[in-house]
mmCIF file of C-alpha atoms in Angstrom:
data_model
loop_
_atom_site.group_PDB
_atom_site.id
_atom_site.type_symbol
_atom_site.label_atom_id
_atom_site.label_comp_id
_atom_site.label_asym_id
_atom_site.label_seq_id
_atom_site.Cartn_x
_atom_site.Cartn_y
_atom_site.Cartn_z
ATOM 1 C CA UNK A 24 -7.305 16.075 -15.177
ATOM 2 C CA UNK A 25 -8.203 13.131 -13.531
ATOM 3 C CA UNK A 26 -11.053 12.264 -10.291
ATOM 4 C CA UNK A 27 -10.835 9.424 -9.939
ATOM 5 C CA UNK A 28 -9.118 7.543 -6.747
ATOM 6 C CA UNK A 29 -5.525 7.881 -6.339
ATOM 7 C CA UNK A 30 -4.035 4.816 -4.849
ATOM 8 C CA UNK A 31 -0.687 5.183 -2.319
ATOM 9 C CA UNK A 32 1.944 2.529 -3.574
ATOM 10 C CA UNK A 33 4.662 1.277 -1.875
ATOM 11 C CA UNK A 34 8.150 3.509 -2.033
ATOM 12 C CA UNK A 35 5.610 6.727 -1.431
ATOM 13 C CA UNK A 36 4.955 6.147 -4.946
ATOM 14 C CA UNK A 37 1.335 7.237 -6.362
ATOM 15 C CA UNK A 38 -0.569 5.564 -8.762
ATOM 16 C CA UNK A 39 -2.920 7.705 -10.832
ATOM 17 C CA UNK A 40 -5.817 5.609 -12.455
ATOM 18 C CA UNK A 41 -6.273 7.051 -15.877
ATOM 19 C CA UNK A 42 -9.819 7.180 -17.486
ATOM 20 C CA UNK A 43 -10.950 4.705 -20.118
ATOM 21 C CA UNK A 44 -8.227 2.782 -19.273
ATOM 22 C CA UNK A 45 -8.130 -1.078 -16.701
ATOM 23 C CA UNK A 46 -8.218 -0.396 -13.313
ATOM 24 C CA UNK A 47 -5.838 -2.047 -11.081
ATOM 25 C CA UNK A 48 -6.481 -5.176 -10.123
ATOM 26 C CA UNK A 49 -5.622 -8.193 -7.596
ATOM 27 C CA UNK A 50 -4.138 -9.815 -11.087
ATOM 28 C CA UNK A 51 -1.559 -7.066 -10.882
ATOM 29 C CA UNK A 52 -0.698 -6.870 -7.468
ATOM 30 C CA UNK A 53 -0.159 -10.935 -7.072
ATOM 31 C CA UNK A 54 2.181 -10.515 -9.986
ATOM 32 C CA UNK A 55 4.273 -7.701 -8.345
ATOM 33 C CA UNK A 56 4.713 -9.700 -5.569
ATOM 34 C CA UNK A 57 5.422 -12.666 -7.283
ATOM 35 C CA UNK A 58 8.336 -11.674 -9.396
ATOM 36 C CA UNK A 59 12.005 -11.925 -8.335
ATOM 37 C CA UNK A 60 14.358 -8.406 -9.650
ATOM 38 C CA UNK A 61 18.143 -8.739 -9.513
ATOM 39 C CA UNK A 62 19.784 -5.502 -8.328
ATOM 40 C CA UNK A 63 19.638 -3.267 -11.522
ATOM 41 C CA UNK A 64 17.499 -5.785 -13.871
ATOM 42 C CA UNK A 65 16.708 -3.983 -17.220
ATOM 43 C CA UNK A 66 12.567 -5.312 -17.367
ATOM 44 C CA UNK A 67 10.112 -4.583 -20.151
ATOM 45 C CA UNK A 68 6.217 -4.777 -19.005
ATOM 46 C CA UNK A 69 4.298 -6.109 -22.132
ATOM 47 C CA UNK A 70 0.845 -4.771 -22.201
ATOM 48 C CA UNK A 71 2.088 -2.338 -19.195
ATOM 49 C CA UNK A 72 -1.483 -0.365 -19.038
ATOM 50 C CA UNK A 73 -1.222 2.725 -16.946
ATOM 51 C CA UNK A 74 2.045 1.683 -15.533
ATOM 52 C CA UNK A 75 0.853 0.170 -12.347
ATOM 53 C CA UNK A 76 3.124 -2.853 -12.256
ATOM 54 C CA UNK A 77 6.146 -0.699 -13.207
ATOM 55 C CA UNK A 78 5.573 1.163 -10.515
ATOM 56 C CA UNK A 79 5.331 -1.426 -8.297
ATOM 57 C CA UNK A 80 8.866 -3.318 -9.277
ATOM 58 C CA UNK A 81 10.595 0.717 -8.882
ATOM 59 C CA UNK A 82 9.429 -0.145 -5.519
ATOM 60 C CA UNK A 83 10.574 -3.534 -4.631
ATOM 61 C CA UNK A 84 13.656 -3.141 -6.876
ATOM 62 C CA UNK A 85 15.023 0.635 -6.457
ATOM 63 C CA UNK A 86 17.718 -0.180 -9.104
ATOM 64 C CA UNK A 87 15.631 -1.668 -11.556
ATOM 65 C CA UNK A 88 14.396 0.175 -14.998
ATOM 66 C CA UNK A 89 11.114 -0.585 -16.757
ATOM 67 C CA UNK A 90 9.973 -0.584 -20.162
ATOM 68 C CA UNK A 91 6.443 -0.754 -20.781
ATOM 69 C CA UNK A 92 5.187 -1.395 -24.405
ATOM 70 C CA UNK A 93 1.242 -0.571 -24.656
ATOM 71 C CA UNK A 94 -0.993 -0.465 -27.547
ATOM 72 C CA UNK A 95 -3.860 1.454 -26.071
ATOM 73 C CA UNK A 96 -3.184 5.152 -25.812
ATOM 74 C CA UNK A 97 -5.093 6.269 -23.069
ATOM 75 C CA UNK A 98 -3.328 3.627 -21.038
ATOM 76 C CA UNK A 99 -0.232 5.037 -22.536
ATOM 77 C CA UNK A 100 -0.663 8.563 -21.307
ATOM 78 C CA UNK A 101 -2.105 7.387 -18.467
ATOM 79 C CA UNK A 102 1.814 5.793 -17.647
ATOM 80 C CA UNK A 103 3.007 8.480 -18.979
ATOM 81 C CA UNK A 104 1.567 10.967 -16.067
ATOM 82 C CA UNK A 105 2.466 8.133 -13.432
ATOM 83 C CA UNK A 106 5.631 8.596 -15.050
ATOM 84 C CA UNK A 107 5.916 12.374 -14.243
ATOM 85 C CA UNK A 108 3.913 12.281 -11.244
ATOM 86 C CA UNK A 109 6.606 10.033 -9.730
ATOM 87 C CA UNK A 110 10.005 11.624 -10.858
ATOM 88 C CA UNK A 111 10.563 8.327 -12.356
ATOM 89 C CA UNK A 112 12.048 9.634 -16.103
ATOM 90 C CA UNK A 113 15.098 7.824 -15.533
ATOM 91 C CA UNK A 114 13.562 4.325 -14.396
ATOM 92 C CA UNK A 115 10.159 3.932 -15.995
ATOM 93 C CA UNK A 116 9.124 4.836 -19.519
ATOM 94 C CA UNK A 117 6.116 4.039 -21.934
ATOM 95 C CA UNK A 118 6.197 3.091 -25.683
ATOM 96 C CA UNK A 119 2.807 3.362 -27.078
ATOM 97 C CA UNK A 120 3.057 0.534 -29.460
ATOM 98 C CA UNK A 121 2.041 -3.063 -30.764
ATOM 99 C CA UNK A 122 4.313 -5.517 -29.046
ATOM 100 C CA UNK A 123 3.874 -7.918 -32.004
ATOM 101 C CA UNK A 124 5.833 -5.532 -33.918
ATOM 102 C CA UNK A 125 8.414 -6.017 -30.894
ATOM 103 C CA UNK A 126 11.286 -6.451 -33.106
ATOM 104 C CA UNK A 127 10.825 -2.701 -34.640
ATOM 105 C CA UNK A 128 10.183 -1.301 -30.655
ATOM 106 C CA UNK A 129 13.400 -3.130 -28.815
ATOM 107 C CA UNK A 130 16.277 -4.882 -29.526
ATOM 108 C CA UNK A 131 16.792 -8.471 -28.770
ATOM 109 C CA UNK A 132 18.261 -10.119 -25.786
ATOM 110 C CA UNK A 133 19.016 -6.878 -23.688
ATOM 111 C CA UNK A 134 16.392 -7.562 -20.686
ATOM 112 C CA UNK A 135 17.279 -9.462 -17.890
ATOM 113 C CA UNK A 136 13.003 -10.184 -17.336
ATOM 114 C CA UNK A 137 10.276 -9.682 -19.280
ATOM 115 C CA UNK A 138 6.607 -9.325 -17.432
ATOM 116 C CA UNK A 139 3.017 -9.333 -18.738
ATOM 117 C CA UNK A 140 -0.487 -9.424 -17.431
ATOM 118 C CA UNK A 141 -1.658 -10.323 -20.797
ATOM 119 C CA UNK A 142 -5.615 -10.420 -21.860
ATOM 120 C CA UNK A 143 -7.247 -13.792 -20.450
ATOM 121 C CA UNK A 144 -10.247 -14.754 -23.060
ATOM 122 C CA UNK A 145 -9.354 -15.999 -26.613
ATOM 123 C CA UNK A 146 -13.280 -15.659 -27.248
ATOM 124 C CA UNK A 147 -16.377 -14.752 -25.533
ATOM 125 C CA UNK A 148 -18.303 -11.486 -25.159
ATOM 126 C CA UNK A 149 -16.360 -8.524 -25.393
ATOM 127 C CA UNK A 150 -15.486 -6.335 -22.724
ATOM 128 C CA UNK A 151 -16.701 -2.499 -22.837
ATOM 129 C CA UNK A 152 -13.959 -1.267 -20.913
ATOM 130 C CA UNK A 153 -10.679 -1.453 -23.169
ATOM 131 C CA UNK A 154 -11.184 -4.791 -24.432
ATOM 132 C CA UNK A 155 -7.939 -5.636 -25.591
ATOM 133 C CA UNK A 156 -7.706 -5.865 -21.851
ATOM 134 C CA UNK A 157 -9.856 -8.726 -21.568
ATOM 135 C CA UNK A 158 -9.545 -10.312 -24.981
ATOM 136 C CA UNK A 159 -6.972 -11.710 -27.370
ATOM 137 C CA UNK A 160 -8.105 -9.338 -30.214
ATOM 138 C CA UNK A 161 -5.210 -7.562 -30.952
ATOM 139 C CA UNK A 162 -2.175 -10.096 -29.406
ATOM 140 C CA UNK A 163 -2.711 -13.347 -28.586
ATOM 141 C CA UNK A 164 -0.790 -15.758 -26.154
ATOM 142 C CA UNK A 165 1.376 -16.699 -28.874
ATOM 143 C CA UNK A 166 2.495 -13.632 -29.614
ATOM 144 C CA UNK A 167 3.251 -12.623 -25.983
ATOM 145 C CA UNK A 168 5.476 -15.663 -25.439
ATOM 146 C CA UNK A 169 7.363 -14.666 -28.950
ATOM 147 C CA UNK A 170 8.144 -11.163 -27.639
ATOM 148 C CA UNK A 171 9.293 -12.239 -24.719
ATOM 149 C CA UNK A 172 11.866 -14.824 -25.852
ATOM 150 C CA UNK A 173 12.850 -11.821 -28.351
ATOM 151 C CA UNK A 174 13.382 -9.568 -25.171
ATOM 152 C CA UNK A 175 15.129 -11.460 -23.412
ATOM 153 C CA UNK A 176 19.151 -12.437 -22.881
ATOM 154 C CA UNK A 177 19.480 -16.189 -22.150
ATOM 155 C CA UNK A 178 18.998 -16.682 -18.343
ATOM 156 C CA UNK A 179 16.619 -14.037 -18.150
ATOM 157 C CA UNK A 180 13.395 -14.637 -17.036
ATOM 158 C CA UNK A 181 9.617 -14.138 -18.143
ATOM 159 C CA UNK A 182 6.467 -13.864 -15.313
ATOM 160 C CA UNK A 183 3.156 -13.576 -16.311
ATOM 161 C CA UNK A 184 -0.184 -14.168 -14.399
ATOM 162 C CA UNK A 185 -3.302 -16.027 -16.020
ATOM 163 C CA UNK A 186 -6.150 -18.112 -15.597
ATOM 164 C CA UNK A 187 -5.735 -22.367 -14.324
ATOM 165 C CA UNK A 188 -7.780 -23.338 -17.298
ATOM 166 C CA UNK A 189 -5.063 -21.496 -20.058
ATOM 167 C CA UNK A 190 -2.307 -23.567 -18.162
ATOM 168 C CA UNK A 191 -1.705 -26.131 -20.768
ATOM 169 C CA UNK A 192 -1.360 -23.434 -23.651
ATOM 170 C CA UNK A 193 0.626 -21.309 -21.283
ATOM 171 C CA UNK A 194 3.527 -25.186 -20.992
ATOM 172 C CA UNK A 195 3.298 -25.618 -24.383
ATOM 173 C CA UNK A 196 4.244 -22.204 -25.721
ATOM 174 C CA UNK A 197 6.672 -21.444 -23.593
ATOM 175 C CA UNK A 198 8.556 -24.316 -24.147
ATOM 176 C CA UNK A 199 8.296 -23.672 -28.122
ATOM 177 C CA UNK A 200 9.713 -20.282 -27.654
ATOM 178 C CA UNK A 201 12.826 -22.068 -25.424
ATOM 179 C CA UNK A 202 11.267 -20.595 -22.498
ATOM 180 C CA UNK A 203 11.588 -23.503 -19.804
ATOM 181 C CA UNK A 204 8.612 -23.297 -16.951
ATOM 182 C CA UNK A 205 10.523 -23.051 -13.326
ATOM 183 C CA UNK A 206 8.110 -22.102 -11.316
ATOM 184 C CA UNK A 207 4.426 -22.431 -11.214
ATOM 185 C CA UNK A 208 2.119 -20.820 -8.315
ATOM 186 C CA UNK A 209 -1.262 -21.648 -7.713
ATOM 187 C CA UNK A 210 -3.738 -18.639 -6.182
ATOM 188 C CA UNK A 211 -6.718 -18.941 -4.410
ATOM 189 C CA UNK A 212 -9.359 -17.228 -2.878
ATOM 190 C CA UNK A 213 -9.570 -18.993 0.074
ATOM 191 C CA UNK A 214 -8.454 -22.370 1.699
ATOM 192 C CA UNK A 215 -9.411 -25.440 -0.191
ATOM 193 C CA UNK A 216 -10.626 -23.367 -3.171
ATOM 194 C CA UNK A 217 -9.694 -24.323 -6.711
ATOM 195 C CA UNK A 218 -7.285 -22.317 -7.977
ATOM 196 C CA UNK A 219 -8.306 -18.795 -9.167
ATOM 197 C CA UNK A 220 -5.117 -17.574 -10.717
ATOM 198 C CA UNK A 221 -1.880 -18.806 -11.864
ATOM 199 C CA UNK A 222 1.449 -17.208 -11.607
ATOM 200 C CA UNK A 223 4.234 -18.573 -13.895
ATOM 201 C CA UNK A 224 7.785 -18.077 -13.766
ATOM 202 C CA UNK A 225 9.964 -19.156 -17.209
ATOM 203 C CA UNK A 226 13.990 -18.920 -18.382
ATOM 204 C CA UNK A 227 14.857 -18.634 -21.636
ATOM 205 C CA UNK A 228 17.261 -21.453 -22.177
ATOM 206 C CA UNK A 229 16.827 -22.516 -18.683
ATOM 207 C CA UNK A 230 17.119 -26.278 -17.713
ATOM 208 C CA UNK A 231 13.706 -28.280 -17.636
ATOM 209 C CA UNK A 232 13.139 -29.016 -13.770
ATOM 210 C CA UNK A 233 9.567 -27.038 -12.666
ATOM 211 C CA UNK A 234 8.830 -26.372 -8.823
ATOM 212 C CA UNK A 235 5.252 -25.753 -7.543
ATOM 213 C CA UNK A 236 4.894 -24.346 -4.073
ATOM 214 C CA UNK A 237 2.043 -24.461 -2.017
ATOM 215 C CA UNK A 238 -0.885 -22.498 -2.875
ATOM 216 C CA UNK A 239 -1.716 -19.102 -1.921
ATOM 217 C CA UNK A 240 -4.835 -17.959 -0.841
ATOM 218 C CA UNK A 241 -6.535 -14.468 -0.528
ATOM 219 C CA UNK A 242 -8.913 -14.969 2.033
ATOM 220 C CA UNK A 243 -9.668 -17.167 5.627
ATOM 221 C CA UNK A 244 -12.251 -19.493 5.472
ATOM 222 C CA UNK A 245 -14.118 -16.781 6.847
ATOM 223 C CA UNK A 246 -13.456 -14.047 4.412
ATOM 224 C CA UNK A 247 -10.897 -12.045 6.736
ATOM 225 C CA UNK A 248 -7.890 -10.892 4.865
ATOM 226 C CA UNK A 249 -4.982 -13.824 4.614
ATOM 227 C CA UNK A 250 -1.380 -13.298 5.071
ATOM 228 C CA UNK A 251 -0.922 -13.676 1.674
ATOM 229 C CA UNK A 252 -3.103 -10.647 1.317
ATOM 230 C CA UNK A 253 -1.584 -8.496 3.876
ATOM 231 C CA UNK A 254 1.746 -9.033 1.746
ATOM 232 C CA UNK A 255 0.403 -8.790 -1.343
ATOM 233 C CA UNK A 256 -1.209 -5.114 -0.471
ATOM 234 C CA UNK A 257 1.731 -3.923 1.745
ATOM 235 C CA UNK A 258 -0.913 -3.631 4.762
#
C-alpha cells in the first residue's frame, strides 16, 4: 500500500505518509506544540492533509475530537488510513471537501478551536508536489480566517502557523473576522536569527490585549538540536 517511512508519534500513535500527498514537516510539528486543548475540545483542522496534526492533538489532548476538512483526495485517504491504522474512528475523522464551502460541511459555532497550516505563497512558481499545499490557488488567507470565525463558538480559539513576512495580512484579517490576536510566537532557526516562522494564537470575540513571548529557536549556534527542538519532536 504504502513504502514509504512510517513515523512513531507520540501516544504510540503511527503516522503513515501517504503518496502524492505533503510530507510532514517542522511547520506541523511547531504548531502541535504550540496549541493549547481544553479537556474534551471539539477542533476542526482546516487543510488537515494526511491527518498528521490530528494525530498529534489525540496525543497531547486524549479527550479531544478532530475534524479535518481537506480538498485534496489523496491527502484525504491518506487521513483516512491514519484514521484506521490508529483505532481513532471515534476521535479523528476526514471530510474530503472545500473549506470555502464550510458552511455546507459544518455547522457554525460548535468548535471550541479551529487549526490550520494553511498554504504560504499568494504567487510565485508553483509547487509540483500538491500545490495547493504551497499556494493560495484554491483558498486563500481570507477564506481560511472566514471559516474559522464560522467554526467557531465565541471564546474559542483559532492557531495557525505562517511565514513573518504574511504577518500584517494575518492582524488585519483576523481582526475583520472578530478574531482578536492573543498570542503571537516568533520561531527561529537558531539564536539571533530572524524569525523563520510565526505561530499565532486568535479568540473569536476575545478582548484586544496581544502577548509575544520570547522567541523560539530550532537550533544552537552550533547547529546541535535546541530545547525547543527536543520538545517539539518528543526526543
Amino acid at each position: 500500500m504504502n513504502d514509504l517511512p512510517v513515523e512513531s508519534f507520540p501516544g504510540g500513535y503511527r503516522f503513515f505518509p501517504g503518496r502524492d500527498t505533503f510530507p510532514l514537516s517542522t511547520d506541523t510539528m511547531v504548531l502541535a506544540d504550540f496549541i493549547r486543548l481544553r479537556p474534551e475540545s471539539r477542533v476542526a483542522d482546516l487543510g488537515s492533509g494526511s491527518g498528521a496534526l490530528g494525530l498529534l492533538l489525540c496525543a497531547a489532548c486524549p479527550t479531544c475530537t478532530v475534524t479535518g476538512v481537506e480538498l485534496h483526495e489523496s491527502s484525504h485517504l491518506a487521513a483516512r488510513r491514519n484514521i484506521e491504522e490508529n483505532g481513532l474512528h471515534n476521535r479523528l475523522r476526514s471530510i474530503h471537501g472545500d473549506l470555502r464551502q464550510i458552511r455546507q460541511l459544518l455547522p457554525a459555532g460548535r468548535f471550541d478551536c479551529v487549526v490550520s497550516n494553511p498554504p504560504y505563497f499568494s504567487s510565485g512558481e508553483v509547487s509540483k508536489l500538491n500545490p495547493n499545499a504551497r499556494q493560495e490557488l484554491t483558498a486563500t488567507l481570507n477564506d481560511i480566517f472566514s471559516a474559522a470565525a464560522w467554526l467557531l463558538r465565541t471564546g474559542g480559539d483559532f492557531f495557525l502557523v505562517h511565514k513573518p513576512e504574511r504577518l500584517s495580512d494575518l492582524l488585519v484579517l483576523a481582526r475583520e473576522q472578530h478574531l482578536e490576536a492573543k498570542v503571537l510566537q516568533l520561531v527561529c532557526h537558531r539564536p539571533g536569527d530572524t524569525p523563520a516562522l510565526v505561530l499565532l494564537q486568535c479568540r473569536r470575540g476575545g478582548k484586544p490585549g496581544l502577548r509575544i513571548p520570547p522567541p523560539i529557536f530550532l537550533r544552537e549556534e552550533d547547529s546541535s538540536p535546541s530545547v525547543h527542538f527536543r520538545r517539539i519532536y518528543h526526543l
